[in-house]
Each structure stands twice: as C-alpha cells, then as structure tokens.
Coordinates of C-alpha atoms in Angstrom, one line a residue:
Chain O
M1 CA -0.2 0.3 -0.1
F2 CA 3.0 2.8 1.2
S3 CA 5.5 2.0 -1.9
V4 CA 5.9 5.3 -2.6
V5 CA 6.8 6.3 0.8
K6 CA 10.7 7.3 0.7
T7 CA 10.2 10.3 2.7
D8 CA 12.4 10.4 5.7
I9 CA 9.5 9.8 8.7
R10 CA 11.1 12.2 11.2
Q11 CA 10.8 14.8 8.9
I12 CA 7.2 15.0 8.6
E13 CA 5.1 17.1 11.6
P14 CA 3.7 15.3 13.7
Y15 CA 0.4 14.9 13.2
S16 CA 1.1 13.7 10.1
L17 CA 2.9 11.1 11.0
V18 CA 0.0 10.1 13.2
A19 CA -2.1 9.9 9.8
F20 CA 0.7 7.8 8.2
F21 CA 0.2 4.9 10.7
M22 CA -3.5 5.2 11.4
S23 CA -5.4 2.5 10.6
E24 CA -9.0 2.5 12.0
F25 CA -11.4 -1.2 11.6
Q26 CA -14.5 -1.7 12.2
E27 CA -15.3 -5.4 14.5
N28 CA -18.2 -6.8 16.5
C29 CA -16.2 -6.8 19.9
P30 CA -17.9 -10.0 22.6
I31 CA -18.9 -8.1 25.9
E32 CA -16.2 -9.9 28.7
T33 CA -17.7 -8.0 31.5
I34 CA -19.7 -5.5 32.3
T35 CA -20.0 -3.9 35.7
R36 CA -22.3 -0.7 37.0
S37 CA -21.6 0.6 40.1
A38 CA -23.3 2.6 42.9
S39 CA -22.8 5.6 41.2
D40 CA -24.3 4.9 37.4
V41 CA -20.7 4.6 36.4
V42 CA -20.6 1.1 33.6
C43 CA -17.9 -0.3 32.6
I44 CA -17.8 -2.4 29.9
T45 CA -14.7 -5.1 28.4
V46 CA -14.9 -6.1 24.9
L47 CA -12.8 -8.5 23.2
A48 CA -11.7 -6.4 20.2
S49 CA -8.1 -7.1 19.1
Q50 CA -7.2 -5.2 15.9
I51 CA -8.2 -2.2 18.2
A52 CA -6.5 -3.2 21.5
R53 CA -3.3 -3.6 19.2
T54 CA -2.9 -0.5 18.3
A55 CA -5.0 1.6 20.5
C56 CA -2.9 4.6 22.0
P57 CA -3.5 6.3 25.0
G58 CA -6.3 9.5 24.1
Q59 CA -7.8 7.5 21.2
F60 CA -11.2 7.4 21.2
V61 CA -13.5 3.9 19.7
M62 CA -17.3 4.7 17.5
V63 CA -19.6 2.8 19.5
R64 CA -23.1 1.7 17.8
V65 CA -25.8 1.9 20.5
G66 CA -28.3 -1.3 19.3
N67 CA -29.0 -1.6 15.6
G68 CA -32.3 0.4 14.8
Y69 CA -32.3 3.7 14.1
D70 CA -33.2 5.9 17.1
P71 CA -30.7 6.5 19.0
L72 CA -29.0 6.9 14.9
L73 CA -25.2 8.2 15.6
R74 CA -22.7 6.5 16.8
R75 CA -21.7 7.1 20.0
P76 CA -17.4 7.9 20.9
F77 CA -15.7 6.8 24.0
S78 CA -12.4 7.0 24.6
I79 CA -10.1 3.8 25.5
H80 CA -10.2 3.7 29.3
A81 CA -8.1 0.5 29.1
C82 CA -6.2 -1.2 27.3
D83 CA -4.9 -4.7 27.7
Q84 CA -3.1 -6.0 24.6
K85 CA -1.7 -9.4 26.1
N86 CA -6.0 -10.4 26.5
N87 CA -6.9 -8.7 23.4
S88 CA -9.2 -6.3 25.2
I89 CA -10.2 -2.8 25.9
S90 CA -12.5 -1.0 28.4
L91 CA -15.0 1.7 28.0
L92 CA -16.3 3.4 31.4
F93 CA -19.6 6.0 31.0
K94 CA -21.6 7.6 33.1
V95 CA -25.5 7.2 32.4
V96 CA -26.7 10.7 31.5
G97 CA -29.2 9.4 28.3
Q98 CA -31.0 7.0 26.2
G99 CA -27.1 5.8 24.4
T100 CA -25.7 5.3 27.6
A101 CA -28.9 3.5 29.2
M102 CA -28.9 1.0 25.9
L103 CA -25.3 0.4 26.6
A104 CA -26.4 0.3 30.0
A105 CA -28.4 -2.4 29.6
L106 CA -26.2 -5.1 27.6
A107 CA -24.8 -8.3 29.1
P108 CA -21.7 -10.7 28.6
D109 CA -22.2 -12.6 25.2
D110 CA -24.3 -9.5 23.4
S111 CA -21.2 -7.6 21.7
L112 CA -20.5 -4.3 20.3
D113 CA -20.2 -3.0 16.8
L114 CA -17.0 -0.8 17.3
I115 CA -15.1 1.8 15.4
G116 CA -11.1 2.0 16.5
P117 CA -9.0 2.5 17.4
L118 CA -9.6 6.6 15.7
G119 CA -7.8 9.6 16.6
K120 CA -4.4 11.2 18.0
G121 CA -4.2 10.5 21.4
F122 CA -1.5 11.8 23.8
S123 CA 1.9 12.0 23.4
F124 CA 4.6 11.8 25.3
G125 CA 6.0 14.6 26.6
N126 CA 8.8 15.9 28.5
T127 CA 9.4 13.6 32.3
P128 CA 7.5 13.6 34.8
A129 CA 4.4 13.7 33.9
C130 CA 1.2 15.2 35.8
L131 CA -2.4 13.5 34.8
V132 CA -5.2 16.6 36.3
G133 CA -9.0 14.3 36.3
G134 CA -11.9 15.7 36.6
G135 CA -15.3 13.2 36.2
M136 CA -15.5 11.0 33.9
G137 CA -12.8 13.2 32.1
I138 CA -10.7 10.6 34.2
A139 CA -11.7 7.7 31.9
P140 CA -8.4 8.1 28.8
L141 CA -6.3 9.4 31.5
Y142 CA -6.4 5.4 32.9
F143 CA -4.7 3.7 29.8
L144 CA -1.8 6.9 30.2
A145 CA -1.2 5.9 33.6
S146 CA -0.6 2.4 32.7
E147 CA 1.6 3.1 29.7
L148 CA 3.5 5.3 31.9
A149 CA 4.0 3.0 34.9
A150 CA 5.1 0.2 32.3
R151 CA 7.6 2.4 30.7
E152 CA 9.1 4.0 33.9
S153 CA 8.9 4.3 37.9
T154 CA 5.9 5.7 38.7
N155 CA 7.4 7.6 42.0
D156 CA 7.8 10.8 40.2
H157 CA 4.6 11.4 38.4
H158 CA 1.6 13.2 40.0
I159 CA -2.0 11.9 38.9
L160 CA -4.7 15.0 40.4
L161 CA -8.1 13.5 40.2
G162 CA -11.5 15.2 40.7
A163 CA -15.3 14.2 41.2
R164 CA -18.1 15.4 42.0
N165 CA -18.0 13.0 45.6
R166 CA -16.3 10.2 47.0
E167 CA -18.5 7.9 45.6
E168 CA -17.6 8.9 42.0
L169 CA -14.1 9.7 42.6
A170 CA -13.1 6.0 44.9
P171 CA -13.2 4.2 42.5
F172 CA -10.6 5.8 40.3
V173 CA -8.8 5.6 42.9
D174 CA -8.3 2.4 43.8
Q175 CA -7.8 1.4 40.0
F176 CA -4.8 4.4 39.8
S177 CA -3.6 3.2 42.8
G178 CA -3.1 -0.4 41.5
L179 CA -0.5 0.7 38.6
G180 CA 1.4 2.0 42.1
F181 CA 1.1 5.8 41.7
A182 CA 0.5 8.3 44.5
V183 CA -2.9 9.8 43.9
Q184 CA -3.8 13.2 45.2
T185 CA -7.9 13.8 45.6
A186 CA -10.0 16.3 45.5
T187 CA -14.3 17.0 45.6
D188 CA -16.5 19.1 45.1
D189 CA -18.4 18.7 48.6
G190 CA -14.8 17.2 50.4
S191 CA -16.3 14.0 50.9
L192 CA -12.3 12.9 49.6
G193 CA -9.4 15.1 49.6
H194 CA -9.4 18.7 49.2
H195 CA -12.7 20.3 49.5
G196 CA -13.2 22.2 45.9
F197 CA -11.6 22.0 42.7
V198 CA -8.9 19.6 40.9
P199 CA -7.0 22.3 39.0
D200 CA -6.7 24.1 43.0
L201 CA -4.1 20.6 43.7
L202 CA -1.4 22.0 41.0
D203 CA -0.4 24.4 43.3
A204 CA 1.2 22.3 45.8
I205 CA 2.8 20.0 42.8
T206 CA 4.4 23.4 42.0
P207 CA 7.4 23.5 41.3
F208 CA 6.8 21.1 38.4
A209 CA 9.0 20.8 35.6
G210 CA 7.3 18.5 33.9
T211 CA 4.1 17.6 30.7
I212 CA 0.5 18.4 32.1
Y213 CA -1.9 15.8 30.9
T214 CA -5.3 16.5 31.3
C215 CA -9.2 15.6 31.0
G216 CA -12.5 16.4 31.8
P217 CA -15.5 19.7 31.9
H218 CA -14.2 22.0 30.3
P219 CA -14.2 24.6 33.0
M220 CA -12.1 22.8 34.5
M221 CA -9.8 22.6 31.5
E222 CA -9.5 25.7 31.2
N223 CA -8.9 26.9 34.6
V224 CA -5.5 23.7 34.0
V225 CA -4.7 25.5 31.0
R226 CA -4.9 28.9 33.0
K227 CA -2.6 27.6 35.0
C228 CA 0.2 25.8 32.7
S229 CA 0.1 29.4 30.7
Q230 CA 1.3 30.9 34.3
L231 CA 4.1 28.6 35.2
S232 CA 5.0 28.3 31.1
L233 CA 4.0 24.3 31.4
P234 CA 3.5 22.4 28.3
C235 CA -0.1 21.0 28.9
Q236 CA -2.2 18.4 26.2
V237 CA -6.3 18.3 26.2
S238 CA -8.5 15.7 25.9
L239 CA -11.7 17.6 24.4
E240 CA -14.8 16.0 24.1
T241 CA -17.7 17.1 21.5
H242 CA -20.8 16.0 19.4
M243 CA -20.0 13.5 16.4
A244 CA -21.6 11.5 13.6
C245 CA -18.9 9.6 12.7
G246 CA -15.8 10.1 14.1
L247 CA -13.7 9.4 10.7
G248 CA -13.2 13.3 9.5
A249 CA -15.9 12.9 7.4
C250 CA -18.8 14.6 8.6
L251 CA -17.2 18.0 9.9
G252 CA -20.0 18.0 12.8
C253 CA -17.0 17.7 15.5
T254 CA -15.6 21.2 15.0
V255 CA -14.1 23.2 17.8
A256 CA -12.3 27.2 17.8
G257 CA -7.9 26.5 17.5
K258 CA -6.3 28.7 17.4
D259 CA -6.1 30.0 14.0
G260 CA -9.5 28.6 13.1
Y261 CA -11.9 25.5 13.1
V262 CA -10.2 22.3 14.6
H263 CA -11.6 18.8 14.2
V264 CA -12.1 16.7 17.2
C265 CA -12.1 13.7 15.5
K266 CA -9.3 14.4 13.4
Q267 CA -7.0 16.3 15.1
G268 CA -7.7 16.0 18.7
P269 CA -9.1 14.3 20.8
V270 CA -5.6 15.2 22.1
F271 CA -4.4 18.2 21.3
P272 CA -1.4 20.6 22.6
A273 CA -3.6 23.4 25.2
S274 CA -1.9 26.0 23.0
E275 CA -3.5 25.3 19.7
V276 CA -7.0 25.9 21.2
K277 CA -8.5 28.7 21.7
W278 CA -9.6 29.4 25.7
T279 CA -11.3 32.2 27.0
L280 CA -8.4 32.9 29.5
Chain M
M1 CA -38.3 -14.0 -18.4
D2 CA -35.2 -15.6 -18.1
T3 CA -35.1 -17.8 -14.8
V4 CA -32.5 -16.6 -12.3
T5 CA -30.0 -19.5 -10.6
A6 CA -28.6 -18.7 -7.5
N7 CA -25.8 -18.4 -9.3
T8 CA -26.7 -15.8 -11.7
R9 CA -24.7 -12.7 -10.9
P10 CA -27.3 -10.0 -11.8
D11 CA -27.0 -7.5 -13.8
L12 CA -26.1 -3.9 -11.7
R13 CA -25.3 -1.7 -14.1
V14 CA -27.5 1.4 -14.6
S15 CA -26.3 4.5 -17.3
I16 CA -27.4 8.1 -15.5
G17 CA -26.9 10.4 -18.9
G18 CA -23.2 9.6 -20.3
L19 CA -22.1 8.1 -16.8
E20 CA -21.9 4.4 -16.7
L21 CA -22.0 2.9 -13.3
A22 CA -21.3 -0.7 -12.3
N23 CA -24.4 -1.0 -9.5
P24 CA -26.6 1.7 -8.7
V25 CA -25.5 2.9 -5.1
M26 CA -23.6 6.0 -5.4
T27 CA -22.1 7.9 -1.7
A28 CA -24.2 11.7 -1.9
S29 CA -21.9 14.0 -0.8
G30 CA -21.1 16.2 2.3
T31 CA -21.3 12.2 4.2
F32 CA -18.4 10.4 2.8
G33 CA -16.0 13.7 3.0
Y34 CA -13.5 13.5 0.6
A35 CA -13.2 9.1 0.5
Q36 CA -9.5 8.3 1.5
E37 CA -11.4 8.4 5.2
F38 CA -13.3 5.7 4.9
S39 CA -10.7 3.8 2.5
N40 CA -9.7 1.4 5.7
L41 CA -13.5 0.6 6.2
L42 CA -14.2 -0.5 2.7
D43 CA -13.9 -1.3 -0.6
L44 CA -14.0 2.1 -2.2
D45 CA -13.9 0.5 -5.7
Q46 CA -17.1 -1.9 -5.5
L47 CA -19.0 1.6 -5.3
G48 CA -21.3 2.5 -8.3
G49 CA -20.1 6.2 -7.7
I50 CA -18.6 8.6 -5.1
I51 CA -19.9 11.9 -4.9
V52 CA -17.5 14.4 -2.7
K53 CA -18.4 16.8 -0.6
G54 CA -18.6 20.5 -1.6
I55 CA -16.1 22.0 -3.3
S56 CA -16.9 26.3 -3.2
L57 CA -14.3 28.8 -5.6
E58 CA -12.6 29.5 -2.4
P59 CA -12.3 27.8 1.2
R60 CA -14.7 28.1 3.4
P61 CA -14.1 27.4 7.6
G62 CA -17.7 26.5 7.4
N63 CA -20.4 27.3 10.6
P64 CA -19.2 28.1 14.0
P65 CA -19.9 24.9 17.2
P66 CA -22.4 23.5 17.4
R67 CA -23.1 21.9 13.7
I68 CA -24.4 18.6 14.3
V69 CA -27.5 17.5 16.6
E70 CA -29.0 13.9 16.3
T71 CA -32.8 14.4 15.7
A72 CA -35.8 11.0 16.5
C73 CA -33.9 8.8 13.7
G74 CA -32.6 11.6 11.9
M75 CA -29.9 13.8 12.5
L76 CA -28.9 18.4 12.5
N77 CA -26.5 19.4 10.1
A78 CA -25.6 23.3 10.0
I79 CA -21.9 22.9 8.9
G80 CA -21.5 25.6 6.6
L81 CA -20.0 24.2 3.2
E82 CA -16.3 23.7 4.5
N83 CA -14.3 22.9 1.7
V84 CA -10.9 23.5 0.9
G85 CA -12.0 24.9 -2.6
V86 CA -11.6 24.4 -6.1
D87 CA -8.0 24.9 -6.3
R88 CA -6.5 23.2 -3.1
F89 CA -9.2 20.4 -3.9
I90 CA -7.6 19.5 -6.9
K91 CA -4.0 19.5 -5.9
E92 CA -4.5 17.5 -3.1
K93 CA -7.4 15.6 -3.5
M94 CA -7.3 14.6 -6.8
V95 CA -4.1 12.5 -6.6
W96 CA -5.6 10.0 -4.9
L97 CA -8.8 9.7 -6.0
A98 CA -8.0 9.9 -9.2
K99 CA -6.5 6.5 -9.0
L100 CA -10.3 4.8 -7.6
A101 CA -11.7 2.4 -9.7
S102 CA -15.0 4.1 -9.2
P103 CA -16.4 7.2 -11.3
L104 CA -15.7 10.5 -9.1
V105 CA -18.7 13.0 -8.8
V106 CA -17.3 16.6 -8.1
N107 CA -20.7 18.2 -6.1
I108 CA -19.7 22.3 -7.2
L109 CA -21.3 25.2 -4.4
G110 CA -21.1 29.4 -5.2
D111 CA -22.5 32.4 -4.0
S112 CA -23.1 33.7 -7.7
V113 CA -24.0 31.8 -11.3
E114 CA -20.4 33.1 -12.1
E115 CA -18.7 31.7 -9.1
Y116 CA -20.7 28.6 -10.5
G117 CA -19.0 28.5 -14.3
E118 CA -15.9 28.9 -12.7
I119 CA -15.2 26.4 -10.6
A120 CA -17.0 23.7 -13.1
R121 CA -14.1 25.5 -16.2
R122 CA -11.1 24.7 -13.4
L123 CA -12.6 21.2 -12.5
D124 CA -13.9 20.0 -16.7
Q125 CA -9.8 19.1 -17.7
V126 CA -9.4 17.5 -14.0
E127 CA -8.3 13.9 -14.3
G128 CA -10.0 11.7 -12.7
I129 CA -13.8 13.5 -13.1
S130 CA -16.5 11.6 -14.3
G131 CA -18.9 14.3 -13.9
L132 CA -20.1 17.3 -11.7
E133 CA -22.9 17.5 -8.9
I134 CA -24.6 21.3 -9.0
N135 CA -25.8 22.1 -5.3
I136 CA -28.8 24.5 -5.9
S137 CA -29.3 24.8 -2.2
C138 CA -27.2 27.5 -2.1
P139 CA -28.2 31.2 -1.8
N140 CA -27.3 33.6 -4.5
V141 CA -25.7 36.6 -3.0
K142 CA -26.3 38.7 -5.9
K143 CA -29.9 38.3 -5.7
G144 CA -30.4 38.5 -1.8
G145 CA -29.5 35.1 -0.7
V146 CA -32.6 33.9 -2.2
A147 CA -31.0 29.7 -2.1
F148 CA -31.0 28.9 -6.2
G149 CA -32.6 26.1 -6.3
T150 CA -36.1 27.5 -4.9
V151 CA -36.2 29.8 -7.9
P152 CA -36.8 27.8 -11.5
T153 CA -35.2 30.7 -13.4
M154 CA -32.2 30.7 -11.0
A155 CA -32.0 26.8 -10.8
A156 CA -31.7 27.0 -14.6
E157 CA -29.4 29.6 -15.0
V158 CA -27.0 28.7 -12.4
T159 CA -27.3 24.6 -15.4
K160 CA -27.0 27.0 -18.6
V161 CA -24.2 28.8 -17.4
V162 CA -22.0 25.5 -16.1
R163 CA -23.3 23.5 -19.3
R164 CA -21.7 26.0 -21.4
V165 CA -18.2 25.4 -19.6
T166 CA -18.5 21.6 -19.5
E167 CA -19.5 18.7 -21.2
L168 CA -19.3 16.1 -18.5
P169 CA -22.4 14.5 -17.4
L170 CA -24.4 16.8 -15.0
I171 CA -26.2 16.3 -12.2
V172 CA -28.3 18.9 -10.6
K173 CA -29.7 18.2 -6.7
L174 CA -32.0 18.9 -5.6
S175 CA -33.9 21.4 -2.3
P176 CA -36.8 19.0 -1.1
N177 CA -37.4 22.8 0.6
V178 CA -39.8 24.3 -2.4
T179 CA -43.5 24.4 -2.9
N180 CA -43.5 22.4 -6.3
I181 CA -40.1 20.5 -7.0
V182 CA -41.8 19.0 -10.1
E183 CA -41.1 22.4 -11.6
M184 CA -37.6 22.8 -10.6
A185 CA -36.7 19.3 -12.0
K186 CA -38.5 20.5 -15.6
A187 CA -36.6 23.6 -15.1
V188 CA -32.8 22.6 -14.9
E189 CA -33.3 19.8 -17.8
G190 CA -34.8 22.3 -20.2
A191 CA -31.4 24.0 -18.7
G192 CA -29.2 21.1 -20.2
A193 CA -29.3 19.3 -16.6
D194 CA -28.1 15.2 -17.7
A195 CA -29.9 13.9 -14.3
V196 CA -31.2 15.6 -11.3
S197 CA -30.4 14.0 -8.1
L198 CA -33.1 15.0 -4.3
I199 CA -33.9 15.0 -2.2
N200 CA -31.1 17.6 -0.5
T201 CA -31.8 18.2 3.3
L202 CA -35.3 19.3 4.7
I203 CA -34.6 22.3 6.9
G204 CA -35.2 21.8 10.4
M205 CA -34.6 22.9 14.2
A206 CA -34.1 21.7 17.7
I207 CA -34.1 23.7 21.1
D208 CA -33.2 22.4 24.5
A209 CA -35.9 23.4 26.5
K210 CA -34.1 23.6 29.3
S211 CA -31.6 26.3 28.3
R212 CA -34.2 27.4 25.6
R213 CA -31.4 27.5 23.6
P214 CA -31.3 26.3 19.5
K215 CA -29.7 23.5 19.9
L216 CA -26.8 24.0 16.8
A217 CA -25.7 27.5 16.8
N218 CA -27.0 28.2 13.1
I219 CA -29.9 27.8 14.5
I220 CA -31.8 25.7 11.9
G221 CA -30.3 23.1 10.3
G222 CA -31.0 20.3 7.4
L223 CA -32.7 17.5 8.7
S224 CA -31.2 13.9 6.9
G225 CA -31.5 10.0 8.3
P226 CA -34.2 8.0 7.9
A227 CA -36.9 10.4 8.8
I228 CA -37.4 11.8 5.9
K229 CA -37.2 8.8 3.5
P230 CA -41.6 9.3 2.9
V231 CA -40.8 12.6 1.6
A232 CA -37.6 11.7 -0.4
L233 CA -39.3 8.8 -1.9
R234 CA -42.9 10.9 -2.7
M235 CA -40.9 13.3 -4.7
V236 CA -38.7 11.5 -6.4
Y237 CA -41.9 9.1 -7.6
Q238 CA -43.3 12.5 -8.6
V239 CA -40.3 14.4 -10.3
A240 CA -39.0 10.6 -12.5
G241 CA -43.2 10.5 -13.7
S242 CA -42.3 14.4 -15.2
V243 CA -39.2 14.4 -16.6
K244 CA -37.2 12.5 -19.0
I245 CA -33.8 12.4 -17.1
P246 CA -32.4 10.2 -15.2
V247 CA -33.7 10.5 -11.8
I248 CA -30.6 9.8 -8.8
G249 CA -32.8 9.3 -5.3
I250 CA -31.4 10.4 -2.0
G251 CA -32.7 10.6 1.4
G252 CA -32.8 8.4 4.8
I253 CA -31.5 5.4 3.0
S254 CA -30.0 3.0 4.9
C255 CA -30.3 -0.8 3.4
A256 CA -31.0 -2.5 0.2
D257 CA -35.1 -2.3 1.2
D258 CA -34.8 1.1 1.4
A259 CA -32.9 1.7 -2.4
V260 CA -34.8 -1.1 -4.0
E261 CA -37.8 1.5 -2.8
F262 CA -36.3 4.4 -4.4
L263 CA -35.7 2.2 -8.6
L264 CA -39.8 1.0 -8.0
A265 CA -40.2 5.1 -7.5
G266 CA -38.4 5.8 -10.7
A267 CA -34.7 6.9 -9.7
T268 CA -32.4 4.9 -11.9
A269 CA -29.8 4.9 -9.1
I270 CA -29.0 6.0 -5.4
Q271 CA -27.3 8.4 -3.3
V272 CA -26.4 6.9 0.5
G273 CA -25.7 9.6 2.6
T274 CA -26.3 9.7 6.2
A275 CA -26.0 5.8 7.0
N276 CA -22.5 6.4 6.0
F277 CA -21.8 8.4 9.7
Y278 CA -23.0 5.1 11.6
E279 CA -21.9 2.3 9.0
P280 CA -19.2 3.3 7.0
A281 CA -19.9 -0.3 4.8
V282 CA -23.4 0.3 5.0
T283 CA -22.9 1.1 1.1
I284 CA -21.9 -2.7 -0.1
Q285 CA -24.1 -4.2 2.1
I286 CA -26.9 -2.4 0.0
I287 CA -24.9 -3.7 -3.2
Q288 CA -25.6 -7.5 -2.2
G289 CA -29.2 -6.8 -1.0
M290 CA -30.4 -5.5 -4.1
E291 CA -28.2 -8.7 -6.5
D292 CA -30.4 -10.9 -3.2
Y293 CA -34.0 -8.0 -4.2
L294 CA -33.1 -9.4 -8.4
R295 CA -32.7 -13.1 -7.4
Q296 CA -35.8 -13.5 -5.4
Q297 CA -38.2 -11.0 -7.6
G298 CA -36.5 -12.8 -10.5
E299 CA -35.6 -10.2 -12.1
T300 CA -32.0 -10.7 -14.2
S301 CA -31.7 -7.2 -14.8
I302 CA -31.4 -3.9 -12.5
R303 CA -32.9 -1.8 -15.0
D304 CA -36.3 -3.8 -15.6
I305 CA -37.6 -2.4 -11.9
I306 CA -37.1 1.0 -12.3
G307 CA -39.6 2.6 -11.6
T308 CA -42.3 -0.3 -11.8
V309 CA -44.3 0.3 -8.6
R310 CA -47.5 -0.6 -8.9
T311 CA -49.6 1.5 -8.1
G312 CA -52.6 1.5 -10.8
A313 CA -55.1 -2.3 -10.9
E314 CA -52.2 -4.4 -12.1
V315 CA -51.9 -7.8 -10.8

C-alpha cells in the first residue's frame, strides 16, 4: 500500500505522522464483563483484538448503540483501558441519556460494534508527567497512566483526580493506586481529599517541570490550561464533542482552534493546549 | 423472462446521462468526505459512484459549533459547507482520488452564477473526474440570498452557465424546501442537466428546552437520515414521472430495501448519505442486498425494476 513512501519519517510534522500510520478497524466485539457502580458508572470490557493491538492512550472508538434508527449515530468513547495480552479494551461512562442507558443494559455474550482506534492520542512529553482528571474525564487518563507505569517508575509522576463526591471518585483512586501511583484527590463536597476543584491541587505540586495531561469538564480544563500558561508548562488536553462519524467526514465535531476551526475526531481528541482557543 | 438461478449474478449496471455505473449505489456529497476517510473500512472500488464533499471557489471555514445534533431517526446539520476550495481540492485531493476505479462526481457550490461557472471550468479537464453535481441549495448572494434551488429561473441559469463550460455529465441536486419540486426538475432539465438528484436536506430546527437555546449555533439546519425517507420517496416518484432525464434518489437510504423502493419509484440510481456516518460499509451491504432482491424477484437486471411500482389495478 505504501510503496511510494520514501520520506524520512522524522521530517514529517507530528500530525501527518499520525495520519500516516493510523488505521482503524470495524470490529464486532463480544462483551467480556460489564459492571455498574452505585453512581451509575458503567465499565464494559470487550474483546477487540485489532483495536487493542493498535490503540494508544487518548484515542477513542465509535460505538453503535442498538441496531435500529433511534438512536441513529454512533457514540464516541475514549479508551479507558487496553489489555494487549488479552486483546481487550474497556470503555467507561456514566449513564446520562438514551444511548448510555441502552449500553448499560447489555450483558456478557452480547456484543458491541466498534470502529477504532480513532483520532490522535496523547504524545509522551517531558517527564515527569502530571495527570489532571475530572469526573468521567478521568477515563482516558487511566490508559495513559498504565502506559506510564509500564515505562518508568511511578514515583516521579503526579496523579490529580477530582469528582463531585467520594462515591464517584473512590473507584478511580483504587484503580490508579493499583498501578503504584500516589493519588491526590479533590471533591466538590469535600467527602474525599481537598474540598474544592482539582486544578487547585496543581498549586501543591509546584515547582514542577514536566508535562501536564488533562481531561475533564471544559471549565476545569480551562483552569488547568490557565495555570499551565502562567507557569509556562506544556499541557495536552483531551476534548469531547458531538460527532456523527469519527472519521473526519461529517465535519460536525468542530471546536475553535488557535487559527480557525479544528476537528476533534481527526486532529484530536488530544491537542496541545496552545492549539485550542480558550477564554482565559 | 429468464430464470435467475442462485449462481447468476444479476446485472446492476445503470447509466446516468453518460455516466456508466457498475451499480446504482453512490455516496452522497457531504457524507463521505473526500472518500479517503473511509478507505480502511470498505472497498471503495466496489461503489457505483463516489460523490465528494461540495467544493466552492474559495476555501470555506464553515459554521461555528455546535454544528450537528441527533434527532429522532435522523440528524440536523449546519456544517456551513466547510471545504478546501477548488484549487486545493485539485492539488491535494485529486491525486489520490484519481486512482479509484469508481466514477468520481464532484459536487460544486457557489454564491453567484459566475462562481459556479468558474469552478466547473477549473474542474472540467481534471483527470479522474467523471461528472459534476450542482448543489443549488446555496443562497444567491447577488439576489438577496434567495437559494438558487427555490426559484426555477435561477436554478436554470446556474445549470446553463455550468453546461456552457463543461461536457461532463451534469447532475443537479434539488432542494426539497420548495412548493413544487417537479417545476424545479423541469427547469433544470430544460437548461441542459443530464440528471437530477433529490432530495437535499429538509430545513429543520431543534431546541434545548432546559436552556431554551437552539441546539445548533446556526439555529436552523438540514435534516437527514431515515426520518426524511418518505418525503424523499414521494418527491422522487413525482419527479421521475415528469422528466425524461434520469433521477437519482437520495434521502434516508439505510439498507437495500430502501434503495430498491427508490428505484421502484422511478430512480435510476441512489445515493447513500447519513448512513455512511454510522455504518461506513453500508453501501457495500446495499449492493449485495440489491442482488439478493433481484434473485428473489426473478429479475436479471436492475434496470428492469426502475419505475415499476404498482400504483394501478395491476395484478
């Protein structure tokens, strides 16, 4: 397929490098396990050998919900965990509407129709790493943390996680602690860790000279980006939008970038914070 | 009538005003990007035809977000015709597209009659382009923003201007947001169109009750998907009965049965749109399903079913 390519890949700009190697698959994936927590957070683990083999932290899949016309469109979900040994990936989401309710009602032996892995994920920047996650935005950061833990000592890195309350946050804390990380926490109601928002925790880790990776509600990420720009720290953000295709065809997943619109599905979902337009 | 056995491959070939298609299944403009986006997920060379995203004279940034919203059995979009412009399209996209086996049709759009003519002129001699589809659902900026596709004389004028600069097969894509779509079809037929494709999206709106805000930044958008199929089918039936040029059916086609219904209503070919988004290989499934349909019906050629909906007292 790529017989004409003679380019030195080190000369290609990062975006085209990703596009160059990117290949997505459509897979019918048997569900291995599905769990639902007290706070309506659902974790589905599916067998997806092709996707699991090639997925990178920060990438996503498009999930077909049911097989009828309502809901019509696939839903984008970031890859929460990827187990290459067992050829499985996990998706984590909160039940918020019709689509997520239908997915939550599935059982082992059902299967999910997935397209992925899609988009441009996190790229490993200067160490140490600081992962800042809020609410369900923590989901893709776990895949990133697993890769970090596999690469180097977990001691150097910071994990800052926030959610509304202990019930929502505690399962995440257990997960990241399981990888060997020390986790710092913030909750809106003060039921676990710092009483306040997760970007507040950034103050406690400065001076810090590494890379910030963040995903969460937009106002939270805006706060993180603001602090990073004050401290001149490189920051990568994972964005979420509505999408019809996830393939770069519908052009529906637009956000305002530094110079004009960018498309979250193909140019993202992970962007250097400097490439996105913020109201700082 | 020949007996079709399970082993016979039914003949799916159709002709659209000089455009020879291996089968009647094409991809609708705006739902298939520049085709490369789908190349890992289906064999593009099996398609009857590929219609790429609408191209304007200058690049267009498109509308502010949010641009899409899901509705019952459909979606609204207000993308705002974001595209790279005709020159970059030729330079950056055609190199790859020209290698495809399926006929490539380029959808064109403009703010003025002159712009349509200029885009067509630039595309005319480009290798690998088999036809043009004119999107007349755009506002005519020089005529107070009234859409070309809602005034028969304006639609005819655009068709004439493009006809003058190219001998490529010319398809005019009709808007359903008109009082009488048959009148529009006749006007462009008279102006030299080789075929008409219909329907483009129906203008719609969605509001978030909680915030009391429109769900699209553009407030209104185009409705597509299975929700619009009955409207599209009716319009294809009416137009096919009133013009001599071939009709291409579009509107919510999601499976082989849908496609067949449009052919029975009088369409010679069909375009699949929104379904590409959620089922990237749906066109291939439709082609296979059409073959199965013909076998079940004891037909040897897809051409024999065009316009054969039984509306009278036939037995």
